[in-house]
């Protein structure tokens, strides 16, 4: 929960054009999703990402790739409920943040097709 709170605080302001701090800061979410198989922890990560996207999606720039990687990991090795939850987050991103995430959204869809 502390990591989610830090991410929320960090994303209060939009990232400047030539910086990649969000990518680095959101890496722990991806790492936990790819290295931890506990369904409760994985669900918590997806819910935290959902909250981050809902409340700070307009400010996300370089962080989209990490968010999509974490959601892809949820879909690859998760129970059906986790897959549905992650898919719901993706739907929200496609609906509300398509322009901000366009360059990495296609990459995410390709990962899910595998």
Coordinates of N, CA and C in Angstrom, one line a residue, residues 1-8 11 22-36 41-42 44-50 52 63 66-67 69-71 73-74:
X1 N 0.8 -1.2 0.0 CA 0.0 0.0 0.0 C 0.9 1.3 0.0
X2 N 2.0 1.2 0.7 CA 2.9 2.4 0.7 C 3.4 2.7 -0.7
X3 N 3.7 1.7 -1.5 CA 4.2 1.9 -2.8 C 3.1 2.6 -3.7
X4 N 1.9 2.1 -3.5 CA 0.8 2.8 -4.2 C 0.6 4.2 -3.8
X5 N 0.7 4.5 -2.5 CA 0.6 5.9 -2.1 C 1.7 6.8 -2.6
X6 N 2.9 6.2 -2.6 CA 4.1 7.0 -3.2 C 3.9 7.2 -4.7
X7 N 3.4 6.2 -5.4 CA 3.1 6.4 -6.8 C 2.1 7.5 -7.1
X8 N 1.0 7.4 -6.3 CA 0.0 8.4 -6.4 C 0.5 9.8 -6.2
X11 N 2.8 10.9 -9.1 CA 2.1 11.1 -10.4 C 1.2 12.4 -10.3
X22 N 8.9 8.0 -14.4 CA 7.7 7.2 -14.2 C 8.0 5.7 -14.5
X23 N 8.7 5.5 -15.6 CA 9.0 4.1 -16.0 C 9.8 3.5 -14.9
X24 N 10.8 4.2 -14.3 CA 11.6 3.6 -13.3 C 10.8 3.4 -12.0
X25 N 10.0 4.4 -11.7 CA 9.2 4.4 -10.4 C 8.2 3.3 -10.4
X26 N 7.6 3.0 -11.5 CA 6.5 2.0 -11.6 C 7.1 0.5 -11.8
X27 N 8.3 0.4 -11.9 CA 8.9 -0.9 -12.2 C 8.6 -1.9 -11.0
X28 N 8.6 -1.5 -9.8 CA 8.3 -2.5 -8.7 C 6.9 -3.2 -8.9
X29 N 5.9 -2.5 -9.5 CA 4.6 -3.1 -9.8 C 4.8 -4.3 -10.8
X30 N 5.5 -4.0 -11.8 CA 5.8 -5.1 -12.8 C 6.6 -6.2 -12.2
X31 N 7.6 -5.9 -11.4 CA 8.5 -6.9 -10.8 C 7.6 -7.8 -9.9
X32 N 6.8 -7.3 -9.1 CA 6.0 -8.1 -8.2 C 5.1 -9.0 -9.0
X33 N 4.5 -8.5 -10.0 CA 3.6 -9.3 -10.9 C 4.3 -10.4 -11.6
X34 N 5.5 -10.2 -12.0 CA 6.2 -11.3 -12.7 C 6.9 -12.2 -11.8
X35 N 7.2 -11.9 -10.5 CA 7.9 -12.7 -9.6 C 7.2 -13.3 -8.4
X36 N 5.9 -12.9 -8.3 CA 5.2 -13.3 -7.1 C 3.9 -14.1 -7.6
X41 N -1.8 -11.1 -3.5 CA -0.8 -10.0 -3.8 C -1.0 -9.5 -5.2
X42 N -1.1 -10.4 -6.1 CA -1.3 -10.0 -7.5 C -2.6 -9.2 -7.7
X44 N -4.0 -7.4 -5.4 CA -3.8 -6.1 -4.8 C -3.0 -5.2 -5.8
X45 N -2.0 -5.7 -6.5 CA -1.2 -4.9 -7.5 C -2.2 -4.4 -8.6
X46 N -3.0 -5.3 -9.1 CA -3.9 -4.9 -10.2 C -4.9 -3.8 -9.7
X47 N -5.4 -4.0 -8.5 CA -6.3 -2.9 -8.0 C -5.5 -1.6 -7.7
X48 N -4.3 -1.7 -7.3 CA -3.5 -0.5 -7.1 C -3.3 0.2 -8.4
X49 N -2.9 -0.6 -9.4 CA -2.7 0.0 -10.7 C -4.0 0.6 -11.3
X50 N -5.1 0.0 -11.0 CA -6.4 0.5 -11.4 C -6.7 1.9 -10.8
X52 N -4.4 3.9 -9.6 CA -3.4 4.9 -10.1 C -3.9 5.4 -11.5
X63 N 5.3 5.8 -17.9 CA 4.9 4.7 -17.0 C 3.9 3.7 -17.6
X66 N 5.2 0.1 -18.1 CA 5.3 -0.7 -16.9 C 3.9 -1.2 -16.5
X67 N 2.9 -0.3 -16.6 CA 1.5 -0.7 -16.3 C 1.0 -1.8 -17.2
X69 N 2.8 -4.0 -18.8 CA 3.6 -5.2 -18.5 C 3.1 -5.9 -17.3
X70 N 2.7 -5.1 -16.3 CA 2.1 -5.7 -15.1 C 0.8 -6.4 -15.4
X71 N -0.1 -5.7 -16.2 CA -1.4 -6.2 -16.5 C -1.2 -7.4 -17.4
X73 N 1.2 -9.6 -17.3 CA 1.7 -10.6 -16.3 C 0.5 -11.2 -15.6
X74 N -0.5 -10.3 -15.2 CA -1.7 -10.8 -14.5 C -2.5 -11.7 -15.4

